């Protein structure tokens, strides 16, 4: 297991790696504030508001509703408690216009949902090289398959290109197959979109560092997208996810949340047959969240306050 759930002290998870190059990009552009865009329980938004001040950036969050779960509510409380500039949308359909409007301010750097750009994907290109170095050092066997949740596609795309690059450079004996388990629906998590972002990342790094550029067909050969575990849709719990969380807890693994990591773990468990080593990439932070700020919560928009007060799961 790759423990990215503890990748940051204040807040872990996969978004920490994604944000590192994006913070650098924002600072290079002269931005004063960085905006995250996502659902109420967005890990990307929460990671942004907790980590950006250390990079000298003020924070903003553009948020839209999602199904109510305890995990999403905890994330939203922590996000609001960090007191970012806040824009509340009625639905995800308002995201494009909200991004365009924020980008009119030259002091603002606005990330797309999940930070899913070639620059953001570089975080997981680095992670793939890190994994190969750990395998070479004897920390783990080389996995034949890597299971990871896929929502915005940034993590999966970075791993896909990073592992291709590592194999091309002789840093690993064979290229593991990336097996992203959908936690957001098709076509957002289609193989075509994952390969496209990986190819754009390859092109960017070739321009910057002179690395070889990967052909789409070569990237696609290392990818197997797994569906069937999303249930009713993004944000909803599933029976298989709840069982996976219980299985991980019984085995001493990290806690899994019902929205993201429990679904990817369920996909791994269902496809784990075979003698070859497999790797599960833990992408949801397991760090304790900071205490709630009652004043910040009291100032939340009425619609968000009503959503937080819901008792149904």
C-alpha positions as MATLAB code, in Angstrom:
seq = 'XXXXXXXXXXXXXXXXXXXXXXXXXXXXXXXXXXXXXXXXXXXXXXXXXXXXXXXXXXXXXXXXXXXXXXXXXXXXXXXXXXXXXXXXXXXXXXXXXXXXXXXXXXXXXXXXXXXXXXXXXXXXXXXXXXXXXXXXXXXXXXXXXXXXXXXXXXXXXXXXXXXXXXXXXXXXXXXXXXXXXXXXXXXXXXXXXXXXXXXXXXXXXXXXXXXXXXXXXXXXXXXXXXXXXXXXXXXXXXXXXXXXXXXXXXXXXXXXXXXXXXXXXXXXXXXXXXXXXXXXXXXXXXXXXXXXXXXXXXXXXXXXXXXXXXXXX';
ca = [
       0.000    0.000    0.000;
       1.195    3.501   -0.885;
       0.289    5.664    2.098;
      -0.475    9.025    0.519;
      -3.179    9.386    3.179;
      -0.354   10.740    5.375;
       1.470   12.654    2.634;
       1.080   15.996    4.435;
       1.142   16.872    8.119;
      -1.726   19.339    8.058;
      -3.718   17.326    5.519;
      -2.669   14.355    3.416;
      -4.080   12.596    0.397;
      -3.310   12.763   -3.287;
      -4.063   16.467   -3.667;
      -0.894   17.415   -1.782;
       1.260   16.182   -4.662;
      -0.981   17.869   -7.233;
      -0.888   21.209   -5.442;
       2.893   21.424   -5.190;
       3.494   22.304   -8.876;
       0.261   24.317   -9.064;
       1.311   26.534   -6.157;
       4.581   27.131   -7.982;
       2.706   27.980  -11.164;
       0.462   30.427   -9.292;
       3.411   32.179   -7.660;
       5.283   32.386  -10.967;
       2.213   34.070  -12.466;
       2.260   36.701   -9.723;
      -1.011   35.543   -8.168;
      -2.003   36.607   -4.668;
      -4.934   34.207   -4.264;
      -5.436   30.636   -5.466;
      -8.938   29.276   -6.075;
     -10.036   25.663   -5.827;
     -13.220   24.457   -7.521;
     -15.171   21.431   -6.381;
     -18.121   19.913   -4.564;
     -18.960   20.791   -0.964;
     -16.838   17.918    0.367;
     -13.967   18.447   -2.075;
     -10.616   17.101   -0.883;
      -8.923   19.377   -3.396;
     -10.579   22.473   -1.941;
      -9.765   21.453    1.621;
      -6.137   20.649    0.797;
      -5.840   24.006   -0.960;
      -7.164   26.145    1.896;
      -5.016   24.304    4.457;
      -1.730   24.297    2.529;
      -1.741   27.428    0.334;
      -0.981   29.926    3.141;
       2.385   28.199    3.676;
       3.155   29.024    0.035;
       2.249   32.674    0.617;
      -1.098   32.463   -1.153;
      -4.523   33.586    0.031;
      -7.268   31.083   -0.705;
     -10.659   30.884   -2.360;
     -13.143   28.075   -2.896;
     -15.868   27.755   -5.537;
     -18.212   25.051   -4.260;
     -21.316   23.307   -5.585;
     -23.700   20.836   -3.857;
     -23.210   17.090   -3.611;
     -25.054   14.264   -1.807;
     -24.840   14.600    1.963;
     -22.482   12.230    3.776;
     -20.639   12.519    7.080;
     -17.280   12.629    5.272;
     -18.367   15.424    2.934;
     -19.794   17.412    5.856;
     -16.533   17.069    7.816;
     -14.541   18.313    4.828;
     -16.875   21.258    4.300;
     -16.720   22.298    7.955;
     -12.918   22.227    7.818;
     -12.881   24.171    4.547;
     -15.180   26.892    5.882;
     -13.213   27.045    9.131;
     -10.099   28.022    7.168;
     -12.037   31.150    6.069;
     -11.327   31.200    2.321;
     -13.029   33.642    0.001;
     -16.164   31.677   -0.866;
     -18.373   31.379   -3.940;
     -21.374   29.096   -3.649;
     -22.855   27.706   -6.879;
     -26.310   26.195   -7.267;
     -24.937   23.286   -9.264;
     -21.849   22.029  -11.090;
     -23.261   23.539  -14.292;
     -22.116   26.965  -13.100;
     -18.463   25.937  -12.870;
     -17.245   27.180  -16.306;
     -18.653   30.682  -15.851;
     -17.378   30.870  -12.256;
     -13.865   29.988  -13.426;
     -13.950   32.553  -16.235;
     -15.178   35.252  -13.856;
     -12.474   34.600  -11.239;
      -9.764   34.550  -13.918;
     -10.588   38.116  -14.889;
      -8.670   39.174  -11.787;
      -4.940   39.076  -12.640;
      -4.135   38.522   -8.959;
      -6.119   35.270   -8.915;
      -4.997   31.833  -10.040;
      -7.982   29.547  -10.616;
      -7.498   25.789  -10.738;
      -9.848   23.500  -12.634;
     -11.607   20.837  -10.509;
      -9.067   18.469   -9.019;
      -6.198   20.476  -10.494;
      -6.436   18.236  -13.562;
      -3.932   19.991  -15.838;
      -0.560   18.785  -17.152;
       1.153   20.911  -14.479;
      -0.970   19.329  -11.751;
      -0.340   15.831  -13.102;
       3.412   16.348  -12.689;
       2.900   15.643   -8.986;
       2.043   12.044   -9.785;
       4.701   11.708  -12.461;
       7.062   12.366   -9.558;
       5.112    9.892   -7.405;
       5.579    7.151  -10.009;
       9.334    7.742  -10.032;
       9.298    7.713   -6.224;
       7.542    4.337   -6.239;
      10.113    2.860   -8.625;
      12.915    4.132   -6.376;
      11.258    2.476   -3.372;
      10.938   -0.806   -5.273;
      14.601   -0.606   -6.273;
      15.514   -0.036   -2.610;
      13.661   -3.205   -1.599;
      10.788   -1.499    0.217;
       8.214   -3.429   -1.817;
       7.994   -5.803   -4.785;
       7.281   -4.304   -8.176;
       3.491   -4.388   -8.494;
       1.875   -5.809  -11.600;
      -1.175   -3.612  -11.071;
      -1.815   -0.380   -9.171;
      -5.332    0.392   -7.936;
      -6.271    4.002   -7.318;
      -9.467    6.035   -7.271;
     -10.158    8.221  -10.294;
     -12.279   11.353  -10.069;
     -10.728   14.320  -11.885;
      -8.180   11.983  -13.652;
      -5.113   13.953  -12.491;
      -3.655   11.237  -10.267;
      -4.276    8.403  -12.710;
      -2.878   10.372  -15.664;
       0.275   11.347  -13.788;
       0.901    7.762  -12.702;
       0.229    6.479  -16.219;
       2.839    8.715  -17.839;
       5.248    8.513  -14.895;
       5.368    4.722  -15.006;
       5.832    4.797  -18.787;
       8.730    7.225  -18.330;
      10.261    5.124  -15.550;
      10.154    1.986  -17.708;
      11.585    3.900  -20.682;
      14.477    5.109  -18.523;
      15.112    1.639  -17.055;
      14.067    2.667  -13.552;
      11.759   -0.340  -13.191;
      11.990   -3.832  -14.642;
       8.446   -3.757  -16.029;
       5.638   -1.234  -16.268;
       2.772   -1.803  -13.811;
      -0.761   -1.480  -15.185;
      -2.643    1.472  -13.727;
      -6.140    0.364  -12.685;
      -8.172    3.460  -11.777;
     -11.521    2.714  -10.101;
     -14.210    5.253  -10.980;
     -15.568    7.441   -8.171;
     -17.009    9.949  -10.636;
     -18.981    8.832  -13.697;
     -18.117    8.325  -17.331;
     -17.305   10.294  -19.477;
     -15.378   12.360  -16.899;
     -13.356    9.263  -16.008;
     -13.183    7.737  -19.470;
      -9.971    6.061  -20.577;
      -9.792    8.607  -23.405;
      -9.660   11.540  -20.951;
      -7.060    9.863  -18.725;
      -4.816    9.054  -21.695;
      -5.322   12.563  -23.102;
      -4.152   14.225  -19.881;
      -1.215   11.817  -19.651;
      -0.231   12.648  -23.244;
      -0.461   16.400  -22.588;
       1.697   15.951  -19.487;
       4.228   14.008  -21.544;
       4.299   16.809  -24.106;
       4.790   19.464  -21.414;
       7.694   17.646  -19.779;
       9.281   17.034  -23.179;
       9.202   20.794  -23.790;
      10.599   21.617  -20.355;
      13.138   18.861  -19.777;
      13.719   17.120  -23.091;
      12.234   13.827  -21.894;
      10.839   11.421  -24.518;
       7.242   12.048  -25.534;
       4.860    9.106  -25.102;
       2.531    7.998  -27.880;
      -1.122    7.704  -26.935;
      -1.184    4.015  -27.883;
       1.747    3.277  -25.581;
       0.065    5.088  -22.702;
      -3.269    3.344  -23.304;
      -1.555   -0.052  -23.161;
      -0.749    0.526  -19.489;
      -4.285    1.497  -18.439;
      -7.320   -0.497  -17.364;
     -10.209    1.612  -16.057;
     -12.518   -0.208  -13.645;
     -16.197    0.684  -13.370;
     -19.150   -0.775  -11.537;
     -18.347    0.516   -8.036;
     -19.695    4.070   -8.152;
     -23.232    3.070   -7.123;
     -25.867    5.779   -7.595;
     -23.197    8.281   -8.531;
     -20.598   10.645   -7.141;
     -20.924   11.208   -3.421;
     -23.260    8.303   -2.655;
     -22.261    5.438   -0.389;
     -22.252    1.848   -1.645;
     -22.595   -1.489    0.114;
     -19.397   -2.787   -1.482;
     -17.566    0.338   -0.314;
     -18.778   -0.089    3.263;
     -17.645   -3.711    3.241;
     -14.257   -2.664    1.850;
     -13.839   -0.121    4.650;
     -14.580   -2.853    7.213;
     -12.086   -5.196    5.524;
      -9.341   -2.560    5.584;
     -10.045   -1.712    9.227;
      -9.899   -5.371   10.229;
      -6.556   -5.750    8.429;
      -5.059   -2.701   10.168;
      -5.203   -0.501    7.104;
      -5.951    3.237    6.988;
      -9.527    4.452    7.432;
     -11.451    4.719    4.164;
     -14.079    7.334    3.424;
     -17.350    6.301    1.830;
     -17.199    8.770   -1.070;
     -13.770    8.076   -2.531;
     -11.349    5.542   -1.110;
     -13.891    2.911   -0.041;
     -15.088    2.618   -3.640;
     -11.567    2.270   -5.044;
     -10.777   -0.314   -2.367;
     -13.916   -2.271   -3.295;
     -12.745   -2.312   -6.915;
      -9.338   -3.580   -5.870;
     -10.778   -6.354   -3.692;
     -13.023   -7.526   -6.522;
     -10.117   -7.657   -9.024;
      -7.321   -8.842   -6.733;
      -7.266  -12.495   -7.860;
      -3.931  -13.790   -9.104;
      -0.449  -14.461   -7.727;
       1.214  -11.234   -8.840;
       1.825   -8.352   -6.394;
      -0.691   -5.521   -6.470;
      -0.523   -2.075   -4.908;
      -3.354   -0.011   -3.446;
      -2.731    3.752   -3.544;
      -4.396    5.377   -0.496;
      -5.484    8.817   -1.696;
      -7.818   10.141    1.047;
      -6.198   12.006    3.929;
      -6.313   10.263    7.296;
      -4.833   13.218    9.202;
      -7.034   14.721   11.956;
      -8.943   17.727   10.693;
      -8.442   21.096   12.389;
     -11.076   22.221   14.908;
     -14.231   23.849   13.607;
     -14.494   27.639   13.674;
     -17.989   28.449   14.957;
     -17.853   32.063   13.758;
     -16.864   31.030   10.242;
     -19.641   28.426   10.154;
     -22.193   30.972   11.354;
     -21.215   33.229    8.442;
     -21.707   30.501    5.834;
     -24.271   31.111    3.058;
     -27.762   29.948    4.102;
     -27.861   27.171    1.495;
     -24.604   25.712    2.803;
     -25.822   25.998    6.401;
     -28.995   24.105    5.492;
     -26.946   21.393    3.782;
     -24.727   20.992    6.840;
     -27.750   20.720    9.115;
     -29.224   17.799    7.175;
     -29.425   14.588    9.164;
     -30.003   12.183    6.289;
     -27.055   10.221    4.899;
];
